[in-house]
CSV table of C-alpha atoms in Angstrom, one decimal:
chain,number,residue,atom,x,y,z
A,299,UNK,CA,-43.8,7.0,10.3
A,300,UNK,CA,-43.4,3.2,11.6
A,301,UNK,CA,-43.0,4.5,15.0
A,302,UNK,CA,-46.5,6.5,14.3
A,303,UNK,CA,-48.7,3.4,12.3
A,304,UNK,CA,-47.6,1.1,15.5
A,305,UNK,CA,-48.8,3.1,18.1
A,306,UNK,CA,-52.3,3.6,16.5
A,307,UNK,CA,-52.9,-0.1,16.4
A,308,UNK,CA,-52.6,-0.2,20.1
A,309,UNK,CA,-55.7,2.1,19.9
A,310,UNK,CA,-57.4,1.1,16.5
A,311,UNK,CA,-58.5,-1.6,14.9
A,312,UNK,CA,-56.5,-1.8,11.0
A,313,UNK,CA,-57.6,-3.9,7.8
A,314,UNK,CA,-56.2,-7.2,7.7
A,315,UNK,CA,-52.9,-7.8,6.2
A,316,UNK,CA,-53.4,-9.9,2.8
A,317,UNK,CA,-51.0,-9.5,0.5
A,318,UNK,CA,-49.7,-11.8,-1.8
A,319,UNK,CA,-45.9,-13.4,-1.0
A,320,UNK,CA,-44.4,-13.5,-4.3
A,321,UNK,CA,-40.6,-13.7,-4.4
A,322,UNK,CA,-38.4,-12.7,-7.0
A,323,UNK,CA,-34.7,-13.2,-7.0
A,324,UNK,CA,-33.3,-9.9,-8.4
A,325,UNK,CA,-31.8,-12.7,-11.2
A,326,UNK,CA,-34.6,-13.9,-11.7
A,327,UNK,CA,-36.1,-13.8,-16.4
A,328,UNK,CA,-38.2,-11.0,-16.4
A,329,UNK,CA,-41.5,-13.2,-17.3
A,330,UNK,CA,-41.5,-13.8,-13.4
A,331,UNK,CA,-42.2,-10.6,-12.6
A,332,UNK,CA,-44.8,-10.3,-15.2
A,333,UNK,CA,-46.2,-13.5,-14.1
A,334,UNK,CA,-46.3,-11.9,-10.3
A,335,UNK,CA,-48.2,-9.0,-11.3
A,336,UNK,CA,-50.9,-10.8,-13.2
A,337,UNK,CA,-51.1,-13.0,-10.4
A,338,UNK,CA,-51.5,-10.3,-7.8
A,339,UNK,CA,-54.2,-9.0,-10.5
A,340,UNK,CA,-55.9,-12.0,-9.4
A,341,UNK,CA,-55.7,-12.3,-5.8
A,342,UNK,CA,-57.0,-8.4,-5.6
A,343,UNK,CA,-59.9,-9.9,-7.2
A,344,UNK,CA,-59.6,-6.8,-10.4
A,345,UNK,CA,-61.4,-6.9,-12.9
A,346,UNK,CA,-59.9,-6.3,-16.6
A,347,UNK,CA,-59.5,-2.6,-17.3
A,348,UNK,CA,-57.3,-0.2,-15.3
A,349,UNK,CA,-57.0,-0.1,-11.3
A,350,UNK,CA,-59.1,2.2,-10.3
A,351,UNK,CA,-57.1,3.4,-7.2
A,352,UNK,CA,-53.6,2.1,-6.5
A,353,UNK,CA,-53.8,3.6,-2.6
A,354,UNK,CA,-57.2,2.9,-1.6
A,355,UNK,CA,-56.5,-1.5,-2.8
A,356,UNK,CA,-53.1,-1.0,-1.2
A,357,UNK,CA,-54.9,0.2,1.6
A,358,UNK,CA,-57.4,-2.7,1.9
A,359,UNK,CA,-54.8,-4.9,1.4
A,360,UNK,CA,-54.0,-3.3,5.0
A,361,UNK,CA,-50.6,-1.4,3.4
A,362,UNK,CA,-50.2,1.9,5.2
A,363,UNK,CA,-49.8,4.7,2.9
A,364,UNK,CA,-48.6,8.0,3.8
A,365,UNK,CA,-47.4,10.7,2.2
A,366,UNK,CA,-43.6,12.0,3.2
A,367,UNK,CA,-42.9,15.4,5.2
A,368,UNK,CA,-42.9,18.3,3.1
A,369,UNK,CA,-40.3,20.0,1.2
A,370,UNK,CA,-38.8,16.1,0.9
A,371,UNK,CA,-37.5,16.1,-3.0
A,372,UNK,CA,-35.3,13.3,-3.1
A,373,UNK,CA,-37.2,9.8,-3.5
A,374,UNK,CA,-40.4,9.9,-5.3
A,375,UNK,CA,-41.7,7.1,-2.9
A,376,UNK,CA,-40.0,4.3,-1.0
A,377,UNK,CA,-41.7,1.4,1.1
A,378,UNK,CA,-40.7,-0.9,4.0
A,379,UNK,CA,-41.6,-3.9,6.1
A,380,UNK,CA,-42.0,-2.8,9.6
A,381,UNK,CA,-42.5,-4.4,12.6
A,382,UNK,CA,-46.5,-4.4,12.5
A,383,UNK,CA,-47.4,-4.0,9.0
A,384,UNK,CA,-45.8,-2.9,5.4
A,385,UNK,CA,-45.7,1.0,4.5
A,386,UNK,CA,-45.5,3.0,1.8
A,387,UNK,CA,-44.4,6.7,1.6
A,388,UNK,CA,-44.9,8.8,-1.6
A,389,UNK,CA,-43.5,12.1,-2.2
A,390,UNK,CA,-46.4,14.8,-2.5
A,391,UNK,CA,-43.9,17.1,-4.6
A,392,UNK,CA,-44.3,15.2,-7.8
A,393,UNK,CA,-48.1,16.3,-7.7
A,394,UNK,CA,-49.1,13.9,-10.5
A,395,UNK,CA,-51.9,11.5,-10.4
A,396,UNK,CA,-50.2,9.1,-12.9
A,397,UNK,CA,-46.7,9.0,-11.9
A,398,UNK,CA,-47.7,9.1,-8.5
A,399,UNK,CA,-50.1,5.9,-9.4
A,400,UNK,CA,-47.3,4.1,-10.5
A,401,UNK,CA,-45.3,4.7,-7.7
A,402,UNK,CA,-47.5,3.1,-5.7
A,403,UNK,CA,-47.7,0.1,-8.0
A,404,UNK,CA,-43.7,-0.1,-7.8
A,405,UNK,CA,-43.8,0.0,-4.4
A,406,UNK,CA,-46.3,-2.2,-3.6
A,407,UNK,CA,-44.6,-4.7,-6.3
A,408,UNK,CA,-41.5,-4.3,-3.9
A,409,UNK,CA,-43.5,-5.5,-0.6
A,410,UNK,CA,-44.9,-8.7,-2.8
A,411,UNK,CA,-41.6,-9.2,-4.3
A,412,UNK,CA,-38.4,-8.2,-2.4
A,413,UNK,CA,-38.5,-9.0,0.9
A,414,UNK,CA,-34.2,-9.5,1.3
A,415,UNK,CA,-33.2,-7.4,-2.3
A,416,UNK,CA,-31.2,-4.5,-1.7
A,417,UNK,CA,-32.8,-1.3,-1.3
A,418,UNK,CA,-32.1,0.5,-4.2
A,419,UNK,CA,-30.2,-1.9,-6.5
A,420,UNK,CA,-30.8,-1.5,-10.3
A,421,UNK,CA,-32.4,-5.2,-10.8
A,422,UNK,CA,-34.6,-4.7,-7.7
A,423,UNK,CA,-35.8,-1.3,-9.3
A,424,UNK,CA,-36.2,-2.6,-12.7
A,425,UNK,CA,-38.3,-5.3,-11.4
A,426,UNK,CA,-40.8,-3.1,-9.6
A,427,UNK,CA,-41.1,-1.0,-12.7
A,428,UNK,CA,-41.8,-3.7,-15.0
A,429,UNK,CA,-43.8,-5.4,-12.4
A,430,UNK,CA,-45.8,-2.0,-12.2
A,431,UNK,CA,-46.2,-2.0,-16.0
A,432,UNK,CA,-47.8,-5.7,-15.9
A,433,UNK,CA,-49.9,-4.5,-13.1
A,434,UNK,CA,-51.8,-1.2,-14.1
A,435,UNK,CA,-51.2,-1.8,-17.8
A,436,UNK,CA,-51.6,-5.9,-18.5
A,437,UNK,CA,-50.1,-6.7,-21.8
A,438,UNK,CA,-52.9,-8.9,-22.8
A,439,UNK,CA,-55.1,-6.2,-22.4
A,440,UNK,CA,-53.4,-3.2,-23.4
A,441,UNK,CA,-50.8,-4.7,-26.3
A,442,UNK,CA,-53.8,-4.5,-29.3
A,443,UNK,CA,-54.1,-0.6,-28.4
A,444,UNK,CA,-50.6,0.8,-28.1
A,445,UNK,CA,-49.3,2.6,-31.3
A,446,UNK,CA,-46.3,1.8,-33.2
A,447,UNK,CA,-45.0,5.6,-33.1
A,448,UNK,CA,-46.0,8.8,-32.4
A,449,UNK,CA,-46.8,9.8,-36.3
A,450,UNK,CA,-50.3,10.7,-37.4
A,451,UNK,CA,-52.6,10.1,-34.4
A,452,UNK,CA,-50.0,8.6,-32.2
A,453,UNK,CA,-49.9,11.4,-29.5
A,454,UNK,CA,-54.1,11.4,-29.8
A,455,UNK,CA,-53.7,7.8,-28.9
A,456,UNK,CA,-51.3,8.1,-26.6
A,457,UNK,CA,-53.2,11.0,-24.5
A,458,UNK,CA,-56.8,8.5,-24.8
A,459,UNK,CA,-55.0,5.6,-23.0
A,460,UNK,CA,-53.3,7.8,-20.8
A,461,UNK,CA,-56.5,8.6,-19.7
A,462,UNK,CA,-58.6,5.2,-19.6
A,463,UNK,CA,-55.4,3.5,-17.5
A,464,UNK,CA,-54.6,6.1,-15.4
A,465,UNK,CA,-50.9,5.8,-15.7
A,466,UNK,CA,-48.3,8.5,-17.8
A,467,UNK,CA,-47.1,8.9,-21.5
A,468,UNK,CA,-43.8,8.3,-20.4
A,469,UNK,CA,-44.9,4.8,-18.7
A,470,UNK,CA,-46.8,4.4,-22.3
A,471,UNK,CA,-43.8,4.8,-24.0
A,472,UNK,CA,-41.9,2.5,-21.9
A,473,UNK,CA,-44.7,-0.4,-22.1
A,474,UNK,CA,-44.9,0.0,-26.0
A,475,UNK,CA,-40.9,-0.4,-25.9
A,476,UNK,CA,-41.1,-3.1,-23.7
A,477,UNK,CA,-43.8,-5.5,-25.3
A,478,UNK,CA,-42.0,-4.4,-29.1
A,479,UNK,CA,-45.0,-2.3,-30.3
A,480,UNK,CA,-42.7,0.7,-30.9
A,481,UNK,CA,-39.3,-0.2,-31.9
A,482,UNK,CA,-36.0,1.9,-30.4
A,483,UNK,CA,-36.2,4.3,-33.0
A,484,UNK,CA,-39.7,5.8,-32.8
A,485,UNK,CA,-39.5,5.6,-28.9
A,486,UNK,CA,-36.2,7.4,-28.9
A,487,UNK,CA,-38.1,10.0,-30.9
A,488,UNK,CA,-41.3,9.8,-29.0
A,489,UNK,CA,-38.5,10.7,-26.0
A,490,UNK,CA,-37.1,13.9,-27.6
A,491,UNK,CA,-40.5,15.1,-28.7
A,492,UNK,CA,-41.3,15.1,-24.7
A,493,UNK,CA,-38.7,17.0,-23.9
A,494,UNK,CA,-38.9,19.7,-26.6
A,495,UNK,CA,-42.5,19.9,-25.2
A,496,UNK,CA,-41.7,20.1,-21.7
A,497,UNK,CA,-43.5,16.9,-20.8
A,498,UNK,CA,-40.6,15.4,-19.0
A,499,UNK,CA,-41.5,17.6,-16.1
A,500,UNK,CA,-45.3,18.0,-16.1
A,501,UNK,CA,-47.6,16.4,-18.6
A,502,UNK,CA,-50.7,17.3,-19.6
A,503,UNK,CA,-54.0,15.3,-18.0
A,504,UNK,CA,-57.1,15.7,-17.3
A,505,UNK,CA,-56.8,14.8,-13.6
A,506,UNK,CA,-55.1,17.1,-11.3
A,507,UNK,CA,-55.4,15.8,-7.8
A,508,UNK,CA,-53.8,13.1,-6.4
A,509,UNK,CA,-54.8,9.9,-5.1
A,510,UNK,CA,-55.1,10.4,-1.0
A,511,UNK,CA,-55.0,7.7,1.6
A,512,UNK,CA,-57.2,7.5,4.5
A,513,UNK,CA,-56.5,4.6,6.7
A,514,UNK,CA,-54.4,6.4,9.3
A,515,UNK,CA,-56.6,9.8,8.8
A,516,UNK,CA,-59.9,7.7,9.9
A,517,UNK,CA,-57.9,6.3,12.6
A,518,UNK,CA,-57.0,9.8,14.1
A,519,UNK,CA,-60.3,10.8,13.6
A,520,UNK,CA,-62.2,7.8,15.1
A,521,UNK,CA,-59.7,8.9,18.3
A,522,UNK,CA,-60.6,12.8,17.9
A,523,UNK,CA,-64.4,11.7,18.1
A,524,UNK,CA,-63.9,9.6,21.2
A,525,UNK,CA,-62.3,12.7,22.7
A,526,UNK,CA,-58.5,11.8,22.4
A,527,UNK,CA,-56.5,14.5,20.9
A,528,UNK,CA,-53.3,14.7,19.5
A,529,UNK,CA,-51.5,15.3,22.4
A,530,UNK,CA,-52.9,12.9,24.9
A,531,UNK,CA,-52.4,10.1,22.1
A,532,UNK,CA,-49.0,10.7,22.2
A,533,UNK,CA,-48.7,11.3,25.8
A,534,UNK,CA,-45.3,9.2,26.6
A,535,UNK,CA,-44.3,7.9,23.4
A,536,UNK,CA,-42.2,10.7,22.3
A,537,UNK,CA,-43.9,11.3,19.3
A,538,UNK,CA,-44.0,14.9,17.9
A,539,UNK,CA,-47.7,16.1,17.2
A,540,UNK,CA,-46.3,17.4,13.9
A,541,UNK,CA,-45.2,13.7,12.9
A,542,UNK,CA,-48.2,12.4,14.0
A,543,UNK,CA,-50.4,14.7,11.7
A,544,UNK,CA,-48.4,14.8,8.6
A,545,UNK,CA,-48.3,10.2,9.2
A,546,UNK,CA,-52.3,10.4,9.4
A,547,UNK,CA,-53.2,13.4,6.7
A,548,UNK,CA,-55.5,12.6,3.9
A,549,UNK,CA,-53.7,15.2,1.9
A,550,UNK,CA,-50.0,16.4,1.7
A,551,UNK,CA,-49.5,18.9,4.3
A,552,UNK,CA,-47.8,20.9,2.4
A,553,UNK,CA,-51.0,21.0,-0.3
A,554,UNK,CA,-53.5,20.9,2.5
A,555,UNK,CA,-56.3,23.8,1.8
């Protein structure tokens, strides 16, 4: 995917890189993380209320998103530094608007946080999901709204913020945890209760398609309309012409219609 984002910006012109550098040692209190995401909040210039799409400010922030190859199960998303500009690379098998929403949060907390932590560790991971939390779901804002179980309208609740914040009930869950809203007892039983249902594996929502980048797919089309096809932009570079599509797709190949 790096090989295919660096030879398009020999041809076309990207967004400027500007993203915030914000380390965080993996040792590092929590609170810094937190205090990274609200400050990314503000550089992003975002209003109060939910993002309103992860990719498309990720994108402007000149982050190139792509989605993986098909059939690729392992890794919901991942993202790296390369040599011309930071990439991230979500896994169209998940097929869920919210989870796939905070991927792209994580990862983009990863870029603006961890630029030497170890791919993969445990603190790393923990940081871009708490970092992720702060970011789509800002305790200030969210904190007077969460409920303290799931009993009486709890789930009616939970589904209405689902909705407003774009994000999932599990990532709910995990934010009223976190802030102390719901205490390890009623989230342990909010837990089995999605499992019983199912919801572990697909939740219910409203929205069904998933948020689709489209920096690389203009840039293959802004070539197509000049006259350069696939094959003569990749003339020499060794590049496959599958590669090269599935890199600059505005949807998952593998979900394409």
């Amino acid at each position: 995917m790096a090989e295919v984002i660096g030879l398009l910006e020999t041809s076309v012109e990207f967004p400027q890189l500007l993203l915030p550098d914000l380390p965080v040692d993996p040792n590092d209190p929590i609170e810094e993380v937190e205090i990274a995401a609200r400050i990314a909040r503000d550089f992003f210039e975002l209003p109060l209320g939910p993002v309103q799409h992860v990719v498309r400010l990720a994108e402007k922030a000149g982050v190139a998103v792509v989605f993986s190859e098909p059939g690729v199960a392992s890794i919901d998303a991942y993202s790296l530094h390369s040599s011309t500009r930071p990439v991230i690379v979500l896994n169209p098998t998940k097929d869920d608007y919210y989870r796939q929403r905070f991927d792209a949060a994580h990862e983009l907390g990863h870029l603006i946080m961890h630029h030497d932590a170890e791919p993969g560790s445990k603190p790393a991971e923990d940081q871009a999901n708490r970092f992720a939390s702060e970011f789509l779901m800002p305790a200030a804002q969210i904190r007077p709204h969460l409920p303290s179980s799931t009993a009486g309208r709890g789930w009616q609740e939970l589904a209405e913020l689902k909705e407003h914040w774009g994000v999932s009930l599990a990532a709910l869950l995990y934010r009223a945890r976190s802030l102390g809203v719901m205490n390890d007892v009623s989230y342990r039983n909010a837990v089995i209760r999605m499992s019983q249902n199912g919801w572990r594996r697909a939740e219910p929502g409203r929205v069904s398609s998933l948020e689709m980048p489209s920096m690389l797919a203009r840039a293959r089309e802004v070539l197509l309309d000049v006259g350069v096809d696939d094959q003569q932009f990749l003339s020499g570079s060794g590049l496959s012409v599958q590669m090269y599509q599935i890199a600059a797709a505005r949807t998952p190949l593998a979900l394409a219609r």
